[in-house]
PDB file of C-alpha atoms and ligand atoms in Angstrom:
ATOM      1  CA  MET A   1       2.403  12.822  17.885  1.00 96.00           C
ATOM      2  CA  ILE A   2      -0.661  13.171  15.654  1.00 97.00           C
ATOM      3  CA  TYR A   3      -1.026  10.681  12.801  1.00 98.00           C
ATOM      4  CA  VAL A   4      -3.505  10.677   9.913  1.00 98.00           C
ATOM      5  CA  THR A   5      -3.416   7.372   8.027  1.00 98.00           C
ATOM      6  CA  ILE A   6      -4.507   6.894   4.422  1.00 98.00           C
ATOM      7  CA  ASP A   7      -4.864   3.312   3.238  1.00 97.00           C
ATOM      8  CA  GLY A   8      -6.329   2.067  -0.010  1.00 95.00           C
ATOM      9  CA  PRO A   9      -5.789   0.125  -3.230  1.00 92.00           C
ATOM     10  CA  ALA A  10      -3.339   0.869  -6.046  1.00 84.00           C
ATOM     11  CA  GLY A  11      -3.937   4.170  -7.793  1.00 83.00           C
ATOM     12  CA  SER A  12      -6.718   5.398  -5.485  1.00 90.00           C
ATOM     13  CA  GLY A  13      -4.891   8.730  -5.289  1.00 88.00           C
ATOM     14  CA  LYS A  14      -3.309   8.184  -1.871  1.00 92.00           C
ATOM     15  CA  SER A  15       0.015   9.812  -2.757  1.00 90.00           C
ATOM     16  CA  SER A  16      -1.352  13.091  -4.133  1.00 92.00           C
ATOM     17  CA  VAL A  17      -3.991  13.305  -1.412  1.00 97.00           C
ATOM     18  CA  ALA A  18      -1.511  12.500   1.379  1.00 97.00           C
ATOM     19  CA  ALA A  19       1.012  15.050   0.064  1.00 96.00           C
ATOM     20  CA  GLY A  20      -1.636  17.791  -0.290  1.00 97.00           C
ATOM     21  CA  LEU A  21      -3.169  17.049   3.095  1.00 98.00           C
ATOM     22  CA  ALA A  22       0.231  16.993   4.823  1.00 97.00           C
ATOM     23  CA  LYS A  23       1.001  20.416   3.358  1.00 97.00           C
ATOM     24  CA  LYS A  24      -2.340  21.827   4.503  1.00 98.00           C
ATOM     25  CA  LEU A  25      -1.909  20.444   8.026  1.00 98.00           C
ATOM     26  CA  GLY A  26       1.800  21.323   8.278  1.00 97.00           C
ATOM     27  CA  PHE A  27       2.578  17.623   8.828  1.00 97.00           C
ATOM     28  CA  LYS A  28       5.283  15.471   7.268  1.00 96.00           C
ATOM     29  CA  HIS A  29       4.349  12.773   4.758  1.00 96.00           C
ATOM     30  CA  LEU A  30       5.433   9.140   4.592  1.00 97.00           C
ATOM     31  CA  ASN A  31       4.520   6.933   1.637  1.00 96.00           C
ATOM     32  CA  THR A  32       5.195   3.411   2.923  1.00 97.00           C
ATOM     33  CA  GLY A  33       4.580   2.035  -0.590  1.00 95.00           C
ATOM     34  CA  ASN A  34       7.831   3.701  -1.584  1.00 96.00           C
ATOM     35  CA  LEU A  35       9.664   1.783   1.143  1.00 98.00           C
ATOM     36  CA  TYR A  36       8.296  -1.511  -0.279  1.00 98.00           C
ATOM     37  CA  ARG A  37       9.148  -0.294  -3.776  1.00 97.00           C
ATOM     38  CA  GLY A  38      12.692   0.466  -2.533  1.00 98.00           C
ATOM     39  CA  VAL A  39      13.012  -3.114  -1.286  1.00 98.00           C
ATOM     40  CA  ALA A  40      11.641  -4.389  -4.627  1.00 98.00           C
ATOM     41  CA  LEU A  41      14.253  -2.306  -6.455  1.00 98.00           C
ATOM     42  CA  LEU A  42      17.037  -3.753  -4.288  1.00 97.00           C
ATOM     43  CA  TRP A  43      15.683  -7.248  -4.945  1.00 98.00           C
ATOM     44  CA  LEU A  44      15.671  -6.654  -8.738  1.00 98.00           C
ATOM     45  CA  LYS A  45      19.185  -5.172  -8.596  1.00 96.00           C
ATOM     46  CA  ALA A  46      20.398  -8.213  -6.650  1.00 96.00           C
ATOM     47  CA  GLY A  47      19.130 -10.451  -9.499  1.00 97.00           C
ATOM     48  CA  ARG A  48      15.857 -11.654  -7.891  1.00 97.00           C
ATOM     49  CA  PRO A  49      17.501 -13.802  -5.179  1.00 97.00           C
ATOM     50  CA  GLU A  50      15.707 -16.268  -2.865  1.00 96.00           C
ATOM     51  CA  PHE A  51      14.107 -14.571   0.137  1.00 97.00           C
ATOM     52  CA  SER A  52      16.732 -15.710   2.627  1.00 97.00           C
ATOM     53  CA  GLN A  53      18.035 -14.419   5.963  1.00 98.00           C
ATOM     54  CA  GLU A  54      20.967 -12.944   4.052  1.00 97.00           C
ATOM     55  CA  PHE A  55      18.625 -10.795   1.947  1.00 97.00           C
ATOM     56  CA  PHE A  56      16.563  -9.737   5.021  1.00 98.00           C
ATOM     57  CA  ASP A  57      19.747  -8.716   6.878  1.00 98.00           C
ATOM     58  CA  MET A  58      20.886  -6.670   3.870  1.00 97.00           C
ATOM     59  CA  ILE A  59      17.564  -4.746   3.916  1.00 98.00           C
ATOM     60  CA  ASP A  60      17.440  -4.395   7.691  1.00 98.00           C
ATOM     61  CA  LYS A  61      20.951  -2.906   7.829  1.00 97.00           C
ATOM     62  CA  LYS A  62      20.126  -0.164   5.332  1.00 97.00           C
ATOM     63  CA  HIS A  63      19.143   3.229   6.682  1.00 97.00           C
ATOM     64  CA  PHE A  64      15.835   4.428   5.193  1.00 97.00           C
ATOM     65  CA  SER A  65      14.566   8.000   5.316  1.00 95.00           C
ATOM     66  CA  VAL A  66      12.166  10.156   3.277  1.00 93.00           C
ATOM     67  CA  LEU A  67      12.510  13.479   1.509  1.00 88.00           C
ATOM     68  CA  ASP A  68       9.307  14.803  -0.101  1.00 80.00           C
ATOM     69  CA  SER A  69       8.208  12.050  -2.479  1.00 82.00           C
ATOM     70  CA  ALA A  70      11.657  10.434  -2.619  1.00 93.00           C
ATOM     71  CA  ILE A  71      13.209   7.881  -0.303  1.00 96.00           C
ATOM     72  CA  ILE A  72      16.842   7.717   0.700  1.00 97.00           C
ATOM     73  CA  MET A  73      18.424   4.304   1.217  1.00 97.00           C
ATOM     74  CA  ASN A  74      21.929   4.544   2.684  1.00 96.00           C
ATOM     75  CA  GLY A  75      22.386   7.995   1.183  1.00 96.00           C
ATOM     76  CA  GLU A  76      21.064   7.067  -2.298  1.00 97.00           C
ATOM     77  CA  VAL A  77      17.997   9.025  -3.446  1.00 97.00           C
ATOM     78  CA  HIS A  78      15.257   7.090  -5.276  1.00 97.00           C
ATOM     79  CA  GLU A  79      12.086   8.503  -6.752  1.00 96.00           C
ATOM     80  CA  ASP A  80      11.189   7.928 -10.411  1.00 93.00           C
ATOM     81  CA  ASP A  81      12.954   4.565 -10.440  1.00 95.00           C
ATOM     82  CA  LEU A  82      10.512   3.366  -7.740  1.00 96.00           C
ATOM     83  CA  ARG A  83       7.442   3.891  -9.929  1.00 89.00           C
ATOM     84  CA  THR A  84       8.387   1.941 -13.054  1.00 90.00           C
ATOM     85  CA  LEU A  85       6.149  -0.858 -14.350  1.00 86.00           C
ATOM     86  CA  GLU A  86       8.998  -3.319 -13.680  1.00 93.00           C
ATOM     87  CA  VAL A  87       9.001  -2.458  -9.964  1.00 96.00           C
ATOM     88  CA  GLY A  88       5.165  -2.347  -9.960  1.00 90.00           C
ATOM     89  CA  LYS A  89       5.058  -5.893 -11.254  1.00 90.00           C
ATOM     90  CA  VAL A  90       7.135  -7.379  -8.407  1.00 95.00           C
ATOM     91  CA  VAL A  91       6.474  -5.105  -5.432  1.00 95.00           C
ATOM     92  CA  SER A  92       3.409  -6.957  -4.115  1.00 92.00           C
ATOM     93  CA  LYS A  93       5.295 -10.252  -4.224  1.00 94.00           C
ATOM     94  CA  VAL A  94       8.108  -8.691  -2.190  1.00 97.00           C
ATOM     95  CA  ALA A  95       5.592  -7.044   0.197  1.00 95.00           C
ATOM     96  CA  GLU A  96       3.974 -10.414   0.895  1.00 94.00           C
ATOM     97  CA  VAL A  97       7.054 -11.773   2.643  1.00 96.00           C
ATOM     98  CA  PRO A  98       6.435 -11.618   6.447  1.00 96.00           C
ATOM     99  CA  GLU A  99      10.072 -10.843   7.333  1.00 98.00           C
ATOM    100  CA  ILE A 100      10.090  -7.916   4.886  1.00 98.00           C
ATOM    101  CA  ARG A 101       6.798  -6.591   6.297  1.00 97.00           C
ATOM    102  CA  LYS A 102       8.235  -6.674   9.815  1.00 98.00           C
ATOM    103  CA  ILE A 103      11.368  -4.784   8.759  1.00 98.00           C
ATOM    104  CA  ILE A 104       9.390  -2.108   6.881  1.00 98.00           C
ATOM    105  CA  THR A 105       6.788  -1.771   9.667  1.00 98.00           C
ATOM    106  CA  ASP A 106       9.583  -1.152  12.209  1.00 98.00           C
ATOM    107  CA  LYS A 107      11.350   1.307   9.908  1.00 98.00           C
ATOM    108  CA  SER A 108       8.075   3.158   9.228  1.00 98.00           C
ATOM    109  CA  ARG A 109       7.339   3.537  12.970  1.00 98.00           C
ATOM    110  CA  ASP A 110      10.862   4.779  13.508  1.00 97.00           C
ATOM    111  CA  ILE A 111      10.634   7.390  10.694  1.00 97.00           C
ATOM    112  CA  VAL A 112       7.392   8.897  12.110  1.00 97.00           C
ATOM    113  CA  LYS A 113       8.253   8.760  15.806  1.00 97.00           C
ATOM    114  CA  SER A 114       9.130  12.420  16.400  1.00 94.00           C
ATOM    115  CA  ASP A 115       6.847  14.450  14.110  1.00 97.00           C
ATOM    116  CA  ASN A 116       3.191  14.737  13.124  1.00 98.00           C
ATOM    117  CA  PHE A 117       2.722  12.680   9.972  1.00 98.00           C
ATOM    118  CA  VAL A 118       0.260  11.760   7.236  1.00 98.00           C
ATOM    119  CA  VAL A 119       1.169   8.124   6.539  1.00 98.00           C
ATOM    120  CA  GLU A 120      -0.124   6.220   3.517  1.00 97.00           C
ATOM    121  CA  GLY A 121      -0.079   2.562   2.599  1.00 96.00           C
ATOM    122  CA  ARG A 122      -2.188  -0.576   2.855  1.00 94.00           C
ATOM    123  CA  ASP A 123      -2.001  -1.553   6.529  1.00 96.00           C
ATOM    124  CA  ILE A 124      -1.220   1.707   8.319  1.00 97.00           C
ATOM    125  CA  GLY A 125      -4.524   2.060  10.178  1.00 97.00           C
ATOM    126  CA  THR A 126      -4.793  -1.671  10.842  1.00 96.00           C
ATOM    127  CA  VAL A 127      -1.214  -2.684  11.730  1.00 96.00           C
ATOM    128  CA  VAL A 128       1.465   0.019  11.616  1.00 98.00           C
ATOM    129  CA  LEU A 129      -0.320   2.803  13.570  1.00 98.00           C
ATOM    130  CA  PRO A 130      -3.503   1.297  15.061  1.00 98.00           C
ATOM    131  CA  ASP A 131      -3.868   4.217  17.508  1.00 98.00           C
ATOM    132  CA  ALA A 132      -3.777   6.916  14.806  1.00 98.00           C
ATOM    133  CA  PHE A 133      -5.901  10.044  15.329  1.00 98.00           C
ATOM    134  CA  LEU A 134      -7.764   9.820  11.999  1.00 98.00           C
ATOM    135  CA  LYS A 135      -7.888   6.842   9.616  1.00 98.00           C
ATOM    136  CA  ILE A 136      -9.011   7.162   6.011  1.00 98.00           C
ATOM    137  CA  PHE A 137      -9.648   4.352   3.523  1.00 97.00           C
ATOM    138  CA  LEU A 138      -9.400   5.891   0.057  1.00 96.00           C
ATOM    139  CA  THR A 139     -10.828   4.025  -2.888  1.00 94.00           C
ATOM    140  CA  ALA A 140     -12.057   4.401  -6.501  1.00 94.00           C
ATOM    141  CA  SER A 141     -13.155   2.123  -9.362  1.00 93.00           C
ATOM    142  CA  VAL A 142     -10.439   0.106 -11.164  1.00 93.00           C
ATOM    143  CA  GLU A 143     -10.993   2.073 -14.398  1.00 92.00           C
ATOM    144  CA  GLU A 144     -10.597   5.432 -12.702  1.00 92.00           C
ATOM    145  CA  ARG A 145      -7.481   4.246 -10.871  1.00 93.00           C
ATOM    146  CA  ALA A 146      -5.887   2.897 -14.073  1.00 93.00           C
ATOM    147  CA  GLU A 147      -6.702   6.133 -15.895  1.00 92.00           C
ATOM    148  CA  ARG A 148      -4.934   8.148 -13.192  1.00 88.00           C
ATOM    149  CA  ARG A 149      -1.848   5.929 -13.250  1.00 88.00           C
ATOM    150  CA  TYR A 150      -1.782   6.114 -17.065  1.00 91.00           C
ATOM    151  CA  LYS A 151      -1.865   9.928 -17.020  1.00 90.00           C
ATOM    152  CA  GLU A 152       0.811  10.004 -14.311  1.00 86.00           C
ATOM    153  CA  LEU A 153       3.175   7.871 -16.420  1.00 87.00           C
ATOM    154  CA  ILE A 154       2.471   9.810 -19.638  1.00 91.00           C
ATOM    155  CA  ALA A 155       3.137  13.100 -17.808  1.00 91.00           C
ATOM    156  CA  LYS A 156       6.544  11.715 -16.849  1.00 86.00           C
ATOM    157  CA  ASN A 157       7.209  10.610 -20.436  1.00 80.00           C
ATOM    158  CA  SER A 158       7.375   7.000 -19.247  1.00 79.00           C
ATOM    159  CA  LYS A 159       6.134   4.072 -21.327  1.00 83.00           C
ATOM    160  CA  ALA A 160       2.453   3.437 -20.648  1.00 86.00           C
ATOM    161  CA  ASP A 161      -0.027   0.907 -21.998  1.00 91.00           C
ATOM    162  CA  PHE A 162      -3.557   1.165 -20.586  1.00 93.00           C
ATOM    163  CA  GLU A 163      -4.283  -2.599 -20.721  1.00 93.00           C
ATOM    164  CA  ASP A 164      -0.974  -3.356 -19.017  1.00 92.00           C
ATOM    165  CA  ILE A 165      -1.779  -0.869 -16.260  1.00 92.00           C
ATOM    166  CA  ILE A 166      -5.305  -2.251 -15.655  1.00 93.00           C
ATOM    167  CA  ASN A 167      -3.835  -5.750 -15.399  1.00 94.00           C
ATOM    168  CA  GLU A 168      -1.052  -4.652 -13.057  1.00 90.00           C
ATOM    169  CA  ILE A 169      -3.554  -2.895 -10.774  1.00 92.00           C
ATOM    170  CA  LYS A 170      -5.966  -5.860 -10.721  1.00 93.00           C
ATOM    171  CA  THR A 171      -3.159  -8.297  -9.964  1.00 92.00           C
ATOM    172  CA  ARG A 172      -1.828  -6.114  -7.145  1.00 89.00           C
ATOM    173  CA  ASP A 173      -5.339  -5.587  -5.694  1.00 91.00           C
ATOM    174  CA  SER A 174      -5.842  -9.311  -5.601  1.00 92.00           C
ATOM    175  CA  ILE A 175      -2.456 -10.133  -4.014  1.00 91.00           C
ATOM    176  CA  ASP A 176      -2.718  -7.233  -1.528  1.00 89.00           C
ATOM    177  CA  SER A 177      -6.279  -8.103  -0.419  1.00 90.00           C
ATOM    178  CA  SER A 178      -5.810 -11.845  -0.100  1.00 90.00           C
ATOM    179  CA  ARG A 179      -2.418 -12.099   1.607  1.00 89.00           C
ATOM    180  CA  GLU A 180      -2.405 -13.638   5.069  1.00 89.00           C
ATOM    181  CA  ILE A 181      -0.417 -10.952   6.853  1.00 90.00           C
ATOM    182  CA  ALA A 182      -1.686  -7.360   6.948  1.00 87.00           C
ATOM    183  CA  PRO A 183      -4.075  -7.621   3.978  1.00 89.00           C
ATOM    184  CA  LEU A 184      -5.509  -4.498   2.382  1.00 91.00           C
ATOM    185  CA  LYS A 185      -8.746  -3.722   4.250  1.00 90.00           C
ATOM    186  CA  PRO A 186     -10.242  -0.728   6.031  1.00 94.00           C
ATOM    187  CA  ALA A 187      -9.593  -0.496   9.786  1.00 96.00           C
ATOM    188  CA  LEU A 188     -12.837  -0.903  11.768  1.00 96.00           C
ATOM    189  CA  ASP A 189     -12.642   2.767  12.754  1.00 97.00           C
ATOM    190  CA  ALA A 190     -11.617   4.103   9.316  1.00 98.00           C
ATOM    191  CA  VAL A 191     -13.702   6.543   7.285  1.00 97.00           C
ATOM    192  CA  THR A 192     -14.078   5.289   3.694  1.00 96.00           C
ATOM    193  CA  VAL A 193     -13.801   7.981   1.010  1.00 96.00           C
ATOM    194  CA  LEU A 194     -14.817   7.029  -2.553  1.00 93.00           C
ATOM    195  CA  THR A 195     -13.020   9.352  -4.946  1.00 92.00           C
ATOM    196  CA  ASP A 196     -14.702   8.567  -8.315  1.00 91.00           C
ATOM    197  CA  GLY A 197     -15.500  11.877  -9.985  1.00 88.00           C
ATOM    198  CA  LEU A 198     -13.964  13.973  -7.198  1.00 92.00           C
ATOM    199  CA  SER A 199     -11.073  16.346  -7.877  1.00 92.00           C
ATOM    200  CA  LEU A 200      -7.878  16.140  -5.850  1.00 94.00           C
ATOM    201  CA  ASP A 201      -8.771  19.367  -4.045  1.00 97.00           C
ATOM    202  CA  ASP A 202     -12.266  18.043  -3.219  1.00 96.00           C
ATOM    203  CA  VAL A 203     -10.772  14.941  -1.598  1.00 97.00           C
ATOM    204  CA  ILE A 204      -8.172  16.889   0.370  1.00 98.00           C
ATOM    205  CA  GLU A 205     -10.855  19.323   1.575  1.00 98.00           C
ATOM    206  CA  LYS A 206     -13.130  16.462   2.619  1.00 97.00           C
ATOM    207  CA  ILE A 207     -10.419  14.807   4.733  1.00 98.00           C
ATOM    208  CA  TYR A 208      -9.244  18.154   6.097  1.00 98.00           C
ATOM    209  CA  ASN A 209     -12.804  18.842   7.310  1.00 98.00           C
ATOM    210  CA  LEU A 210     -12.984  15.427   8.963  1.00 97.00           C
ATOM    211  CA  TYR A 211      -9.714  16.259  10.718  1.00 98.00           C
ATOM    212  CA  ARG A 212     -11.029  19.652  11.932  1.00 97.00           C
ATOM    213  CA  GLU A 213     -14.191  17.974  13.273  1.00 96.00           C
ATOM    214  CA  ARG A 214     -12.130  15.423  15.193  1.00 95.00           C
ATOM    215  CA  ILE A 215      -9.909  18.149  16.622  1.00 94.00           C
ATOM    216  CA  LYS A 216     -12.986  20.069  17.807  1.00 95.00           C
ATOM    217  CA  ILE A 217     -14.365  16.954  19.485  1.00 92.00           C
ATOM    218  CA  ALA A 218     -10.978  16.222  21.082  1.00 88.00           C
ATOM    219  CA  GLU A 219     -10.738  19.798  22.408  1.00 90.00           C
ATOM    220  CA  ASN A 220     -14.201  19.726  24.025  1.00 86.00           C
TER     221      ASN A 220
HETATM  222  O1  CDP B   1       0.885   4.022  -5.303  1.00 97.42           O
HETATM  223  P1  CDP B   1       0.305   2.660  -5.454  1.00 97.42           P
HETATM  224  O2  CDP B   1      -1.072   2.585  -4.907  1.00 97.42           O
HETATM  225  O3  CDP B   1       0.468   2.080  -6.797  1.00 97.42           O
HETATM  226  O4  CDP B   1       1.112   1.638  -4.569  1.00 97.42           O
HETATM  227  P2  CDP B   1       2.185   1.934  -3.501  1.00 97.42           P
HETATM  228  O5  CDP B   1       1.559   2.669  -2.358  1.00 97.42           O
HETATM  229  O6  CDP B   1       3.380   2.518  -4.143  1.00 97.42           O
HETATM  230  O7  CDP B   1       2.520   0.450  -2.963  1.00 97.42           O
HETATM  231  C1  CDP B   1       3.120  -0.502  -3.784  1.00 97.42           C
HETATM  232  C2  CDP B   1       2.877  -1.893  -3.212  1.00 97.42           C
HETATM  233  O8  CDP B   1       3.544  -2.006  -1.943  1.00 97.42           O
HETATM  234  C3  CDP B   1       1.429  -2.273  -2.917  1.00 97.42           C
HETATM  235  O9  CDP B   1       0.759  -2.788  -4.046  1.00 97.42           O
HETATM  236  C4  CDP B   1       1.571  -3.309  -1.824  1.00 97.42           C
HETATM  237  O10 CDP B   1       1.852  -4.571  -2.368  1.00 97.42           O
HETATM  238  C5  CDP B   1       2.797  -2.848  -1.080  1.00 97.42           C
HETATM  239  N1  CDP B   1       2.467  -2.117   0.157  1.00 97.42           N
HETATM  240  C6  CDP B   1       2.125  -2.845   1.270  1.00 97.42           C
HETATM  241  O11 CDP B   1       2.036  -4.067   1.187  1.00 97.42           O
HETATM  242  N2  CDP B   1       1.908  -2.235   2.463  1.00 97.42           N
HETATM  243  C7  CDP B   1       1.996  -0.900   2.563  1.00 97.42           C
HETATM  244  N3  CDP B   1       1.799  -0.319   3.744  1.00 97.42           N
HETATM  245  C8  CDP B   1       2.311  -0.122   1.434  1.00 97.42           C
HETATM  246  C9  CDP B   1       2.521  -0.759   0.224  1.00 97.42           C
END
């Protein structure tokens, strides 16, 4: 299978870029952040319980799959409810738990095992798919990332406060980059793409061209 991985901080545009690139390449798309958000949603629904073996077993037993930008957990479709500020505020805490990371890493590998995929997240090039064909680290300034998230929420008629969003992004960046297991960082062989001032199409085109170059090299 061919895998293109896109890692990067909150709001760097991974989701739109990964979806657009997958379409252009004819690949499927997995947003692993949505799997962590799904677990965060289950944790909130369960009343924020202790992270115990009982909770891990409950998550592990659930069947996870993806459909476009939605995820399906035991037949239930989740999409907009994954991207609320409430989920955003707890997801990094949930994603820090080693047992949860192991479960989601295994489920992610299982989801992508029989198709070509563009896979996005924080640790895809470093931990989940270290042998991927092309690894991208997508990043942008905090202000630009907050602006994008703000517009995304407004477009969906969700509640949005710019200061709140900046703070949420900074907090998540700091937890994600400093955690002991699978911290957010570029893989040694990743290509870093800074997206400040670039349009979505520009970024997709740039990565698409990198992919074509790699294919040419691989064919020769
Ligand atoms: O879209 P956005 O950049 O806001 O984040 P996301 O991709 O939906 O991921 C939400 C959170 O899940 C991140 O802030 C990380 O804490 C966690 N995550 C992770 O730890 N590892 C991944 N591979 C993907 C997400």
